[in-house]
Coordinates of C-alpha atoms in Angstrom, one line a residue:
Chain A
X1 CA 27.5 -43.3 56.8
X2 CA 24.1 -42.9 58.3
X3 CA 24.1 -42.0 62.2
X4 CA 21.5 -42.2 65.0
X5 CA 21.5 -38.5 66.3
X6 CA 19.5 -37.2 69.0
X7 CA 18.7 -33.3 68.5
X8 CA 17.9 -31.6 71.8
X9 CA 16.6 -27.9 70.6
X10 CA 13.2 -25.9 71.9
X11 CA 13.2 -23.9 68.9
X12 CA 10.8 -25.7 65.7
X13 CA 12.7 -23.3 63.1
X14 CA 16.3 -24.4 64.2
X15 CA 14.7 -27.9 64.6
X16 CA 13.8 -27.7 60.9
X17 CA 16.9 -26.5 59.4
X18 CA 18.9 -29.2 61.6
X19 CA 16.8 -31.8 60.2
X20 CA 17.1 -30.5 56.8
X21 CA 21.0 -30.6 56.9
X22 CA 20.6 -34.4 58.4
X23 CA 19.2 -35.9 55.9
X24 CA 19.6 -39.0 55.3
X25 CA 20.1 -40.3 59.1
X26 CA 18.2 -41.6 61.7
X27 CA 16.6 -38.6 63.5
X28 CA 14.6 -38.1 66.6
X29 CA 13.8 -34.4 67.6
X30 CA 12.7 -33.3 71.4
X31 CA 12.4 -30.6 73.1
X32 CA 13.3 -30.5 76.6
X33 CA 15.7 -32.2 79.2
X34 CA 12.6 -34.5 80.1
X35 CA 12.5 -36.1 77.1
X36 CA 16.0 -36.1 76.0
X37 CA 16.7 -38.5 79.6
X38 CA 13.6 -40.5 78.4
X39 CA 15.1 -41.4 74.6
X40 CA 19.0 -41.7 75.9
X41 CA 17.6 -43.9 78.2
X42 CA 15.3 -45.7 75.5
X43 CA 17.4 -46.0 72.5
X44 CA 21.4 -45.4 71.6
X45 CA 22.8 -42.7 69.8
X46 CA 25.8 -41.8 67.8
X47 CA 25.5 -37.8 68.1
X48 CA 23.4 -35.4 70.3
X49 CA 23.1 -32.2 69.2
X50 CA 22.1 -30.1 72.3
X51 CA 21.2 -26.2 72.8
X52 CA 21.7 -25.3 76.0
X53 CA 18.7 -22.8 77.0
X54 CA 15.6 -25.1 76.3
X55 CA 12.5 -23.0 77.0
X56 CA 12.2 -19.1 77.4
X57 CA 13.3 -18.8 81.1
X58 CA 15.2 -22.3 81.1
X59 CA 17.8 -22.4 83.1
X60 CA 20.5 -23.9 80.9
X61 CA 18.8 -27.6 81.3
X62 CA 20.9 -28.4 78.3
X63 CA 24.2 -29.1 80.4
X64 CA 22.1 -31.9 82.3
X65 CA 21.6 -33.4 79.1
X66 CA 25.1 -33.2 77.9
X67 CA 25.9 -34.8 81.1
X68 CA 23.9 -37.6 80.9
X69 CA 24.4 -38.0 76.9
X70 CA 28.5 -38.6 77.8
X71 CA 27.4 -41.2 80.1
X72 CA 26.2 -42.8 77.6
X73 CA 29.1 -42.4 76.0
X74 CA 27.6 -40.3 72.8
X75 CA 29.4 -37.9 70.9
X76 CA 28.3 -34.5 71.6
X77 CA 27.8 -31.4 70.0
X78 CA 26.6 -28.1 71.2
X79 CA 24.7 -25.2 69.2
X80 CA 23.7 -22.5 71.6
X81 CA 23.3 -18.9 71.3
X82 CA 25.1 -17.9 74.3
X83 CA 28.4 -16.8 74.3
X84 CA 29.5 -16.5 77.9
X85 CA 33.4 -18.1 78.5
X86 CA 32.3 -19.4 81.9
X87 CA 29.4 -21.5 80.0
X88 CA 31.4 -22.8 77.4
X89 CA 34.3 -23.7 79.8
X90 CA 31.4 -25.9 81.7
X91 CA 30.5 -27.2 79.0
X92 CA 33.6 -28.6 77.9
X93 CA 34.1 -30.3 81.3
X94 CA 31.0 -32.0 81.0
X95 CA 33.0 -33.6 78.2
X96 CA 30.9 -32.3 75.3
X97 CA 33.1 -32.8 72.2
X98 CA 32.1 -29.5 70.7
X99 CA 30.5 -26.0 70.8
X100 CA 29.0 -24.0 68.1
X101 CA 27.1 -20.6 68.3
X102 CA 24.3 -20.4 66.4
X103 CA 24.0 -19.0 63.3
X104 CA 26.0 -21.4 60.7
X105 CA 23.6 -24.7 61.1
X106 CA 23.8 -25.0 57.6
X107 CA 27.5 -25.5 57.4
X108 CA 28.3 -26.5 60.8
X109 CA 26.5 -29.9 60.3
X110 CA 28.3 -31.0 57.9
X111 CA 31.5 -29.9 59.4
X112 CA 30.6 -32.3 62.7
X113 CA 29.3 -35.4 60.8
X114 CA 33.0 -35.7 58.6
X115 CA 34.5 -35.0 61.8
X116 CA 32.1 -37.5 63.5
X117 CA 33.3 -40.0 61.1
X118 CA 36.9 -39.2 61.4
X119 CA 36.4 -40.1 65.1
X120 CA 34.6 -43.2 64.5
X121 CA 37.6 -44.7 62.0
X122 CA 40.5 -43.2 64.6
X123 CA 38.5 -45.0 67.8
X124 CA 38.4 -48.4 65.8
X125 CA 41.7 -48.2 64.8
X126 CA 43.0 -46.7 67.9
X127 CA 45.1 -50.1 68.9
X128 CA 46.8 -50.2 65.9
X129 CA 46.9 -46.3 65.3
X130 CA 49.3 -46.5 68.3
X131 CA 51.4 -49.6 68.3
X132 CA 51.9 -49.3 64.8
X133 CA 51.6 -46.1 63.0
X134 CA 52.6 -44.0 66.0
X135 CA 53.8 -46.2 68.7
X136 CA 53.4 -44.7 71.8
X137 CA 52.1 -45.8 75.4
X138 CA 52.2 -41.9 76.4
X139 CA 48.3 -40.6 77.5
X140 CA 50.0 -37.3 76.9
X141 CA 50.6 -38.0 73.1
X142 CA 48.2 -40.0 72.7
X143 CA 45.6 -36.8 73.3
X144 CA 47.6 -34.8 70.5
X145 CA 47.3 -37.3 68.0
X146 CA 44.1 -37.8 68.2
X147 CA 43.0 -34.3 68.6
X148 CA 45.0 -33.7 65.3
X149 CA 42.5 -36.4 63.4
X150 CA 40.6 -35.1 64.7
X151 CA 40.6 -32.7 62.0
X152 CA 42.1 -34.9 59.2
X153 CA 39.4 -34.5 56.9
X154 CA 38.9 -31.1 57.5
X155 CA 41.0 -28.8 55.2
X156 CA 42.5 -26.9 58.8
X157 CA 45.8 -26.3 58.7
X158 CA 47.4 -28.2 61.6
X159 CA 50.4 -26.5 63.4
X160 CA 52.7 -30.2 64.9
X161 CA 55.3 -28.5 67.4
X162 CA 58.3 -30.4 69.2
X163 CA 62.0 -31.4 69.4
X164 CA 63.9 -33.1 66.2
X165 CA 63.5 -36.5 65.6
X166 CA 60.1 -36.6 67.5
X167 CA 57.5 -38.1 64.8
X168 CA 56.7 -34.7 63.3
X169 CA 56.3 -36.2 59.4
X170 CA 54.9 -39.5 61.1
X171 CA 52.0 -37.6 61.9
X172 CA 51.7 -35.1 59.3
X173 CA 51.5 -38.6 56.8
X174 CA 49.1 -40.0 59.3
X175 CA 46.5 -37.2 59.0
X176 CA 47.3 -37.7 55.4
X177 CA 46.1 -41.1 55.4
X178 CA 42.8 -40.5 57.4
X179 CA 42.1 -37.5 55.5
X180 CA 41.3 -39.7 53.0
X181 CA 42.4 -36.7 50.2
X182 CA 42.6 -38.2 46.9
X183 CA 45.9 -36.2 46.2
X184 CA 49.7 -36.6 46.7
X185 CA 51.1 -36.3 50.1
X186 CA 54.3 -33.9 49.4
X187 CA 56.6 -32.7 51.9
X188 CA 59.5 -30.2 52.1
X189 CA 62.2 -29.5 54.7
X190 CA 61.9 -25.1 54.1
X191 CA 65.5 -25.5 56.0
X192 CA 67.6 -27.1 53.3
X193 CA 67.1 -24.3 50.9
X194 CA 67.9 -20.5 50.1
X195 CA 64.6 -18.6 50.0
X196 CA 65.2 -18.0 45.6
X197 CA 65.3 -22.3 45.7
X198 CA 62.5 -22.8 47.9
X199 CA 60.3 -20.3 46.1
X200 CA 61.8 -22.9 42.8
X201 CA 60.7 -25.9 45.1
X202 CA 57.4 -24.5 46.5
X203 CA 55.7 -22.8 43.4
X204 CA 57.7 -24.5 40.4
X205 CA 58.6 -22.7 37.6
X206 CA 58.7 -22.2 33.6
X207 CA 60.8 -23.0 31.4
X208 CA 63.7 -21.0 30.8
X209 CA 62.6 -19.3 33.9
X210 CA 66.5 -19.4 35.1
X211 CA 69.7 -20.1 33.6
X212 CA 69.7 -24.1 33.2
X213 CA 65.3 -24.8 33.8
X214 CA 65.2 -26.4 30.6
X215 CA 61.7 -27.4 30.9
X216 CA 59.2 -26.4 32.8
X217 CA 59.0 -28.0 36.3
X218 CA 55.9 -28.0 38.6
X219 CA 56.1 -26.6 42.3
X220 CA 55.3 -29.1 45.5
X221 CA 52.2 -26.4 45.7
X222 CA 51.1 -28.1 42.6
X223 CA 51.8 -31.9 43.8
X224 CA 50.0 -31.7 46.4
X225 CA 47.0 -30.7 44.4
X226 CA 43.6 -32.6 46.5
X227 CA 46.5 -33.6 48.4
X228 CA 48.4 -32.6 51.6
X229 CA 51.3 -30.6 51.4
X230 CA 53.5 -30.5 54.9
X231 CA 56.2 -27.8 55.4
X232 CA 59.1 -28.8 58.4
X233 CA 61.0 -26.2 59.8
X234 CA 58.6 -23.6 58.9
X235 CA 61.0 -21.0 60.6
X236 CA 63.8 -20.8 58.2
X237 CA 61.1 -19.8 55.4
X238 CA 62.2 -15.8 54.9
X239 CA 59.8 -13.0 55.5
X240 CA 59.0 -12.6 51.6
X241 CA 58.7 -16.2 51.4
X242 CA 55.8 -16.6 54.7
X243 CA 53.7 -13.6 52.6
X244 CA 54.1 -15.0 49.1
X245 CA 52.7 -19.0 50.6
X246 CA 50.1 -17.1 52.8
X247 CA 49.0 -15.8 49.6
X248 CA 48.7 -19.3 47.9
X249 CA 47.3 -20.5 51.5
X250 CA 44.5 -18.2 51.3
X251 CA 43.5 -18.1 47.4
X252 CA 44.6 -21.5 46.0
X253 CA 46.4 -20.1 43.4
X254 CA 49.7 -19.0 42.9
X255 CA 52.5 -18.2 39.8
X256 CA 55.4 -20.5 39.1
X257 CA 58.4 -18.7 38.7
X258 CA 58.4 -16.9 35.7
X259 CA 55.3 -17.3 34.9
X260 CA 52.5 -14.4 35.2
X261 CA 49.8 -17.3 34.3
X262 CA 48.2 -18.4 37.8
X263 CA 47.9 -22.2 38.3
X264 CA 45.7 -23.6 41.1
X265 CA 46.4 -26.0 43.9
X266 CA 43.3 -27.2 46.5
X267 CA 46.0 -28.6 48.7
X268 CA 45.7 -28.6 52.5
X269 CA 48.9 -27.4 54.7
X270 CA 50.3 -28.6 57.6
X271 CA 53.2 -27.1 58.7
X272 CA 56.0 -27.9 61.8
X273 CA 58.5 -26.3 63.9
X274 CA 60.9 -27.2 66.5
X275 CA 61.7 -23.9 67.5
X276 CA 59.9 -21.5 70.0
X277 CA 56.9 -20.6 67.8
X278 CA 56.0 -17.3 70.1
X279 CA 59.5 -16.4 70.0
X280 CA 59.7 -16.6 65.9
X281 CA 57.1 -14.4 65.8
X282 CA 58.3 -11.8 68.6
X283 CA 61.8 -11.4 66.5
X284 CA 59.8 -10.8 63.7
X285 CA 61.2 -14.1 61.6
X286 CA 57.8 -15.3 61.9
X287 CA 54.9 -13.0 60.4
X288 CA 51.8 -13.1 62.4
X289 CA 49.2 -13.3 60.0
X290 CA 51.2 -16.3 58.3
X291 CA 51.3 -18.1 61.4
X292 CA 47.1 -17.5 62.4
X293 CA 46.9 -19.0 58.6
X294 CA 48.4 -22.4 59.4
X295 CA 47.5 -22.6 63.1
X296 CA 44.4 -23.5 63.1
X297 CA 44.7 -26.6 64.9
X298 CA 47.8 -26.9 66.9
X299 CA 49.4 -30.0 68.4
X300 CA 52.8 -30.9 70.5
X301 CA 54.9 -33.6 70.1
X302 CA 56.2 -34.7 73.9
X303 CA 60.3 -35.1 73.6
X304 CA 61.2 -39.1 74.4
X305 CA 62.7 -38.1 77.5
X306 CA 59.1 -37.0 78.9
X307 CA 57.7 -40.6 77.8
X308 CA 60.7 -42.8 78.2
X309 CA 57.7 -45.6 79.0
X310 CA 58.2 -46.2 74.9
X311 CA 61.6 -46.8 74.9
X312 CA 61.7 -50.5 75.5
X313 CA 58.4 -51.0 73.0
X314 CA 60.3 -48.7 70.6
X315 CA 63.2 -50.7 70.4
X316 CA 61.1 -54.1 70.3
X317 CA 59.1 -52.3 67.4
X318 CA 62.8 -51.5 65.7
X319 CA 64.0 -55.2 65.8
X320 CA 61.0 -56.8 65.1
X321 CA 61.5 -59.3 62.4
X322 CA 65.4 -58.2 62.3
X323 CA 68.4 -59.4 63.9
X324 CA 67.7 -59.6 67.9
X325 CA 69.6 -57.9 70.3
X326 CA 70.5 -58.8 73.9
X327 CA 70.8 -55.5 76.5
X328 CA 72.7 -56.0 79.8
X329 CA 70.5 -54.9 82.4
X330 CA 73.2 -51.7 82.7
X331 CA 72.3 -51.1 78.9
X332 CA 68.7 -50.9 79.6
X333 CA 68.9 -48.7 82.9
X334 CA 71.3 -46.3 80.6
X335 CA 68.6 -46.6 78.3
X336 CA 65.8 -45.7 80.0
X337 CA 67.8 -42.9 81.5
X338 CA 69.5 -41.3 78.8
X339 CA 67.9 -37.8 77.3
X340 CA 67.8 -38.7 74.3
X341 CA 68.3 -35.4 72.3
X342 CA 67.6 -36.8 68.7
X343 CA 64.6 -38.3 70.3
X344 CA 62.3 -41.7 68.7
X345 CA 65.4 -40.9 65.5
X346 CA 68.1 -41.2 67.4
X347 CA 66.9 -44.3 69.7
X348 CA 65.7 -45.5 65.7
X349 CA 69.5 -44.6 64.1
X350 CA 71.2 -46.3 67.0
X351 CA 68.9 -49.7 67.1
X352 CA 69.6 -50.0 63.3
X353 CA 73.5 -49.5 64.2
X354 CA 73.4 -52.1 66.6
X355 CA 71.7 -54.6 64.2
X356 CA 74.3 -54.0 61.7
X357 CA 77.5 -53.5 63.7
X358 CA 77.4 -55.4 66.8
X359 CA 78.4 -58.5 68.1
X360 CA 74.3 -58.7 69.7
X361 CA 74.8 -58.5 73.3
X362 CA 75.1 -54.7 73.7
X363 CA 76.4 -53.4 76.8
X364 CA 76.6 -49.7 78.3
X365 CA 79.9 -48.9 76.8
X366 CA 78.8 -49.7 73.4
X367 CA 75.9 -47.1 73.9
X368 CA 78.3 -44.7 75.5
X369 CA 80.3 -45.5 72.2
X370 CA 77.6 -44.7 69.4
X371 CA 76.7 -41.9 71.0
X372 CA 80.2 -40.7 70.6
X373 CA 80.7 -41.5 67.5
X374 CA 77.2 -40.0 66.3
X375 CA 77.8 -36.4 68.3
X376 CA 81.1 -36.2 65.8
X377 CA 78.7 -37.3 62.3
X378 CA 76.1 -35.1 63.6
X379 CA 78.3 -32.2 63.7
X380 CA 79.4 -33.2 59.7
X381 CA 75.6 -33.8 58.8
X382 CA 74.4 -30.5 59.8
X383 CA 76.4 -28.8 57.0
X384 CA 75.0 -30.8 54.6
X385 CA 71.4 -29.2 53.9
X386 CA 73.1 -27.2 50.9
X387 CA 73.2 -30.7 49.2
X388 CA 69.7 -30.6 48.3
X389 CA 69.8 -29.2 44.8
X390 CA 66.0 -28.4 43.0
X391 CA 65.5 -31.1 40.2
X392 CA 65.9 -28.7 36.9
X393 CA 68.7 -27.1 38.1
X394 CA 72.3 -28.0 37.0
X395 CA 75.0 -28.4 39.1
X396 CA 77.4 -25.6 37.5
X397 CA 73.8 -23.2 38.4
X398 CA 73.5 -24.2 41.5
X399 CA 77.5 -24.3 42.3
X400 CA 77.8 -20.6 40.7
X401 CA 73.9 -19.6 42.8
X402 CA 76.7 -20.6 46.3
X403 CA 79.7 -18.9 45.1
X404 CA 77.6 -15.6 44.6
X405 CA 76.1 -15.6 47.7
X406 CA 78.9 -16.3 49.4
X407 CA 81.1 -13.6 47.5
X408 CA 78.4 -11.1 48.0
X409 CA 78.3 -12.0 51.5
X410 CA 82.4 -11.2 52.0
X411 CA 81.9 -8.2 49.7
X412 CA 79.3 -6.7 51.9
X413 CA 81.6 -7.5 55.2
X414 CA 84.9 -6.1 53.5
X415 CA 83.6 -3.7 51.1
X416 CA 87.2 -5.0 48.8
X417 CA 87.3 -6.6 46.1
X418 CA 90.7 -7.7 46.1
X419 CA 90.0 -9.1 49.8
X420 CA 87.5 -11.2 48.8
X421 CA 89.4 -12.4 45.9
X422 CA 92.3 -13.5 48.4
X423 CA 89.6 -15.2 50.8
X424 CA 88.2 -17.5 48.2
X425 CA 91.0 -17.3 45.9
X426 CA 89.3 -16.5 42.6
X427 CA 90.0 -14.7 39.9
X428 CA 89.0 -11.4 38.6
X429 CA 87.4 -12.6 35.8
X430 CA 85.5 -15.0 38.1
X431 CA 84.2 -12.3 40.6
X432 CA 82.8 -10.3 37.9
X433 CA 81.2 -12.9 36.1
X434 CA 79.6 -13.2 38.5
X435 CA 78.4 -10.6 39.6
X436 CA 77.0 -10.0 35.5
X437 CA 75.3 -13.4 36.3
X438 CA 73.3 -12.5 38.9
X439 CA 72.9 -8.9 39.1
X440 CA 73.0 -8.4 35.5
X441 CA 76.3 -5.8 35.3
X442 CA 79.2 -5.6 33.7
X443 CA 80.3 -4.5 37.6
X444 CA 81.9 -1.2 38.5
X445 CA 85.7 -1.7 39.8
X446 CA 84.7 -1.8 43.2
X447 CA 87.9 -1.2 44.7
Chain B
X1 CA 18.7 -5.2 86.0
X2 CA 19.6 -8.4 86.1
X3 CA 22.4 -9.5 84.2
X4 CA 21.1 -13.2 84.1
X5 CA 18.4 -12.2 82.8
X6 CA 19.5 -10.0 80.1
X7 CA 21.8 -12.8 79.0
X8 CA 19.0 -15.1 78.8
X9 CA 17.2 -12.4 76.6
X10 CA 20.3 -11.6 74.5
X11 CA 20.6 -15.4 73.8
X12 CA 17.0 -15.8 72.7
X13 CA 17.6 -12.3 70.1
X14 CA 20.4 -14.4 68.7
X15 CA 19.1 -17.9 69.0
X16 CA 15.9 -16.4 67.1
X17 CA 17.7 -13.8 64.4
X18 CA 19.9 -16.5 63.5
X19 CA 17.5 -19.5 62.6
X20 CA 15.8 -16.8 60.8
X21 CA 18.8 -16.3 58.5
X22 CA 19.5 -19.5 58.4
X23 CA 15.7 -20.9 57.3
X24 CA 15.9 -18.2 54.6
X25 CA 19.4 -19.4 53.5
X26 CA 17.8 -23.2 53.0
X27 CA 14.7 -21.6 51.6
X28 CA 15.1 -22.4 47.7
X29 CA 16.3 -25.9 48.8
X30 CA 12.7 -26.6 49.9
X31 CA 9.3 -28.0 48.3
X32 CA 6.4 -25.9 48.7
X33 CA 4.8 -27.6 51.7
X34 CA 8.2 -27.2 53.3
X35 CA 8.1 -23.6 52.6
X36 CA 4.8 -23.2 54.1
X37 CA 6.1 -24.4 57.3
X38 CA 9.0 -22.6 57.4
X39 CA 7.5 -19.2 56.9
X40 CA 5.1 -20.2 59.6
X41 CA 7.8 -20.9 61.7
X42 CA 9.9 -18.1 60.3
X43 CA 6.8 -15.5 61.4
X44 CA 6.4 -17.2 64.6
X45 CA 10.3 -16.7 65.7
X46 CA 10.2 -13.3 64.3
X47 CA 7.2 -12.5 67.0
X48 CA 9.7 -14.8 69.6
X49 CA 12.5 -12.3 68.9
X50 CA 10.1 -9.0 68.8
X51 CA 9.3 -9.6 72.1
X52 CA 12.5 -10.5 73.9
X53 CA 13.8 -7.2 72.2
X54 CA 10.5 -5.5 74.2
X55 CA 11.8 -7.2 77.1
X56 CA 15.4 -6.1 77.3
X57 CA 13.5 -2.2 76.0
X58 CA 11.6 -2.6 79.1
X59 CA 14.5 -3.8 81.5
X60 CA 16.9 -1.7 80.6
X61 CA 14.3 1.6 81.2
X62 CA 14.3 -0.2 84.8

């Protein structure tokens, strides 16, 4: 794309290395607040790049300029050499849409012309960005969304924190989608498994790598190759886990289990959380320098119940081209003042019910019902992530992987072999076999 | 001393050291008359920064 950019800088050297790394757009060059006012007044402008000081006793004319440029409604960038909190704070209330210290023109350019373009595509598309892909009303969410791609075709990991059911993945696909990567777009709930399947999962493995990998099976690391990969409920990842995926994070390349062959992945992370990310970190379930790797940018998801001005849209969204539903006015004040827990899912879950089950005109007690009825499933479901078993594993692995763990978990409580046997009612044979499997013994008598 | 005006002098040291470093990172990337230019340029921010570090010498004997 080729851009009309204004560049407002007193200094000919930085002039001419700006210039150099704008090739190829339309470029006028001045070098004072004077005449920066006279050409945005004379000619519009995609992008001003302003410096701040202009002149060697200036007195920061640049902020009139980045004044006057939003005005105009231009996107603008600053590249100054001061540092000073209290100017950059001022700067970002003038509305500038970003501030660089100089020093890295020659990669910084670049940076703000994909991000420029990012912003172009997400403002055109903005109407349909939120009453389709993410339909929200909210100004709140709104802001995060697009200050998240924002960054889509940056390789930054993104950081999406909020409740359950709040459009977590939603987003993580859209920044997928406008990050335009030519890869896969993988994701991986780091709940639903132990941390030996996840490391299966995330990095892949050989074959023969474990009892029952008959062939050899690539990682989600490796899918999302020039792809995304998204990570939900990044807090149940282990300890060993977070330092083994900072290390893929960091150098692209990582070992399928084993393997001591590295294979490489350029695949760009985005990762998500409902829990309390300061407190994962403070009880230590969440190492630090994982968590500065893959917050780079980081974005909040409002909970419905803090825009229930979507809940009506939502639900017209939901039944759109489906079977329509009729909502006494008692339904629709319940509605609109319920808390909705499971959040835009659980408003999604029920209008599907409804569609399916009802007679069509709902009323309050058949809300009051489902939710009922859904509190009791949802208390089933939960127990359910075990389910999930790694493609390449068999079932009588995967069956034998639980029963070990949860033996070894008894054995550690009781210390007796003969009470675990009674607890799970197994045999000897069984218990030791077991143990061989896995911790490769014959196994002491342990009583 | 002023401290506005040592920050106005600090920001010209980095503003000037900087696009120094940066016009000899781009350097190979350019023809010859670019070159020229640029080590013009380059000499003439170099004297730009030489004297603002005189400047903050003198003010901070003050």
């Amino acid at each position: 794309m080729r851009f009309n950019i204004l560049v407002v800088e007193d200094d000919a050297l930085i002039q001419k290395i700006i210039g150099k790394n704008l090739k190829g757009n339309a470029v006028d060059f001045v070098s004072n607040k004077d005449e920066a006012f006279k050409k945005l007044d004379s000619k519009r402008y995609d992008i001003a790049f302003v410096d701040l000081m202009l002149g060697e006793n200036d007195n920061y004319s640049g902020l009139c300029v980045i004044e006057k440029a939003k005005s105009k409604g231009i996107y603008v960038v600053v590249i100054s050499g001061s540092g000073n909190s209290e100017l950059i704070n001022r700067v970002y209330d003038l509305g500038a849409n970003d501030y660089y210290f100089k020093g890295n023109e020659n990669t910084v350019i670049s940076d703000v012309l994909r991000k420029y373009e990012s912003y172009v595509e997400i403002n055109n598309d903005k109407k349909k960005l939120f009453s389709n892909d993410f339909i929200t009303t909210d100004p709140k969410t709104q802001k995060e969304i697009l200050n998240a791609l924002k960054f889509a075709k940056e390789t930054t990991p993104i950081l999406i924190l909020g409740d359950s059911g709040t459009g977590k993945t939603t987003l993580a696909k859209l920044i997928h989608k406008y990050s335009k990567r030519k890869g896969n777009y993988v994701d991986l709930n780091c709940a639903a498994y132990n941390s030996e399947l996840l490391e299966i999962e995330l990095f892949g493995h050989t074959k023969s790598a474990f009892t029952g990998a008959s062939e050899k099976r690539a990682g989600k690391i490796k899918q999302a190759d020039n792809g995304t990969l998204f990570l939900d409920e990044i807090g149940a990842m282990s300890i060993d886990m977070q330092q083994k995926l900072l290390k893929a994070v960091e150098e692209k390349y990582f070992y399928p289990v084993g393997s001591d062959k590295k294979e490489y992945s350029n695949f760009r992370i985005i990762s998500a959380t409902l829990e309390n990310i300061e407190e994962l970190v403070k009880s230590k379930k969440l190492r630090k320098d994982f968590l500065n790797r893959i917050d780079s940018v980081r974005v909040f998801l409002p909970p419905l119940s803090k825009r229930r001005d979507d809940i009506l849209i939502l639900i017209e969204k939901f039944t759109e081209s489906k079977r329509q539903l009729s909502f006494s006015a008692k339904a629709i004040d319940f509605l609109l003042k319920y808390s909705w827990p499971g959040n835009v899912r659980e408003l999604k879950n029920m209008i599907d019910f409804f569609i399916l089950n009802s007679k069509g005109n709902i009323d309050v007690v058949d809300i009051e019902n489902y939710i009922k009825s859904n509190m009791r499933n949802e208390q089933m479901e939960t127990s359910d992530a075990f389910l999930n078993i790694p493609s390449g594993m068999g079932l009588d692995d995967y069956l034998d992987d639980i029963a070990y763990r949860m033996i070894k978990k008894e054995f550690s409580r009781t210390n007796k072999v003969n009470d675990v046997l009674k607890r799970f009612k197994i045999s000897t044979r069984r218990f030791y076999s077991l143990m061989k499997k896995y911790e490769g013994k014959d196994g002491e008598k342990r009583d | 001393m002023e401290k506005k005006e040592i920050e106005k002098l600090i920001h010209t040291v980095r503003s000037k050291s900087s696009a120094i470093r940066e016009a000899a990172d781009i350097f190979y990337d350019l023809d010859d008359k670019e070159r020229d230019e640029v080590v013009l340029l380059m000499r003439q921010s170099a004297q730009n920064l030489m004297d603002a570090i005189e400047k903050l010498s003198e003010k901070i004997k003050e």
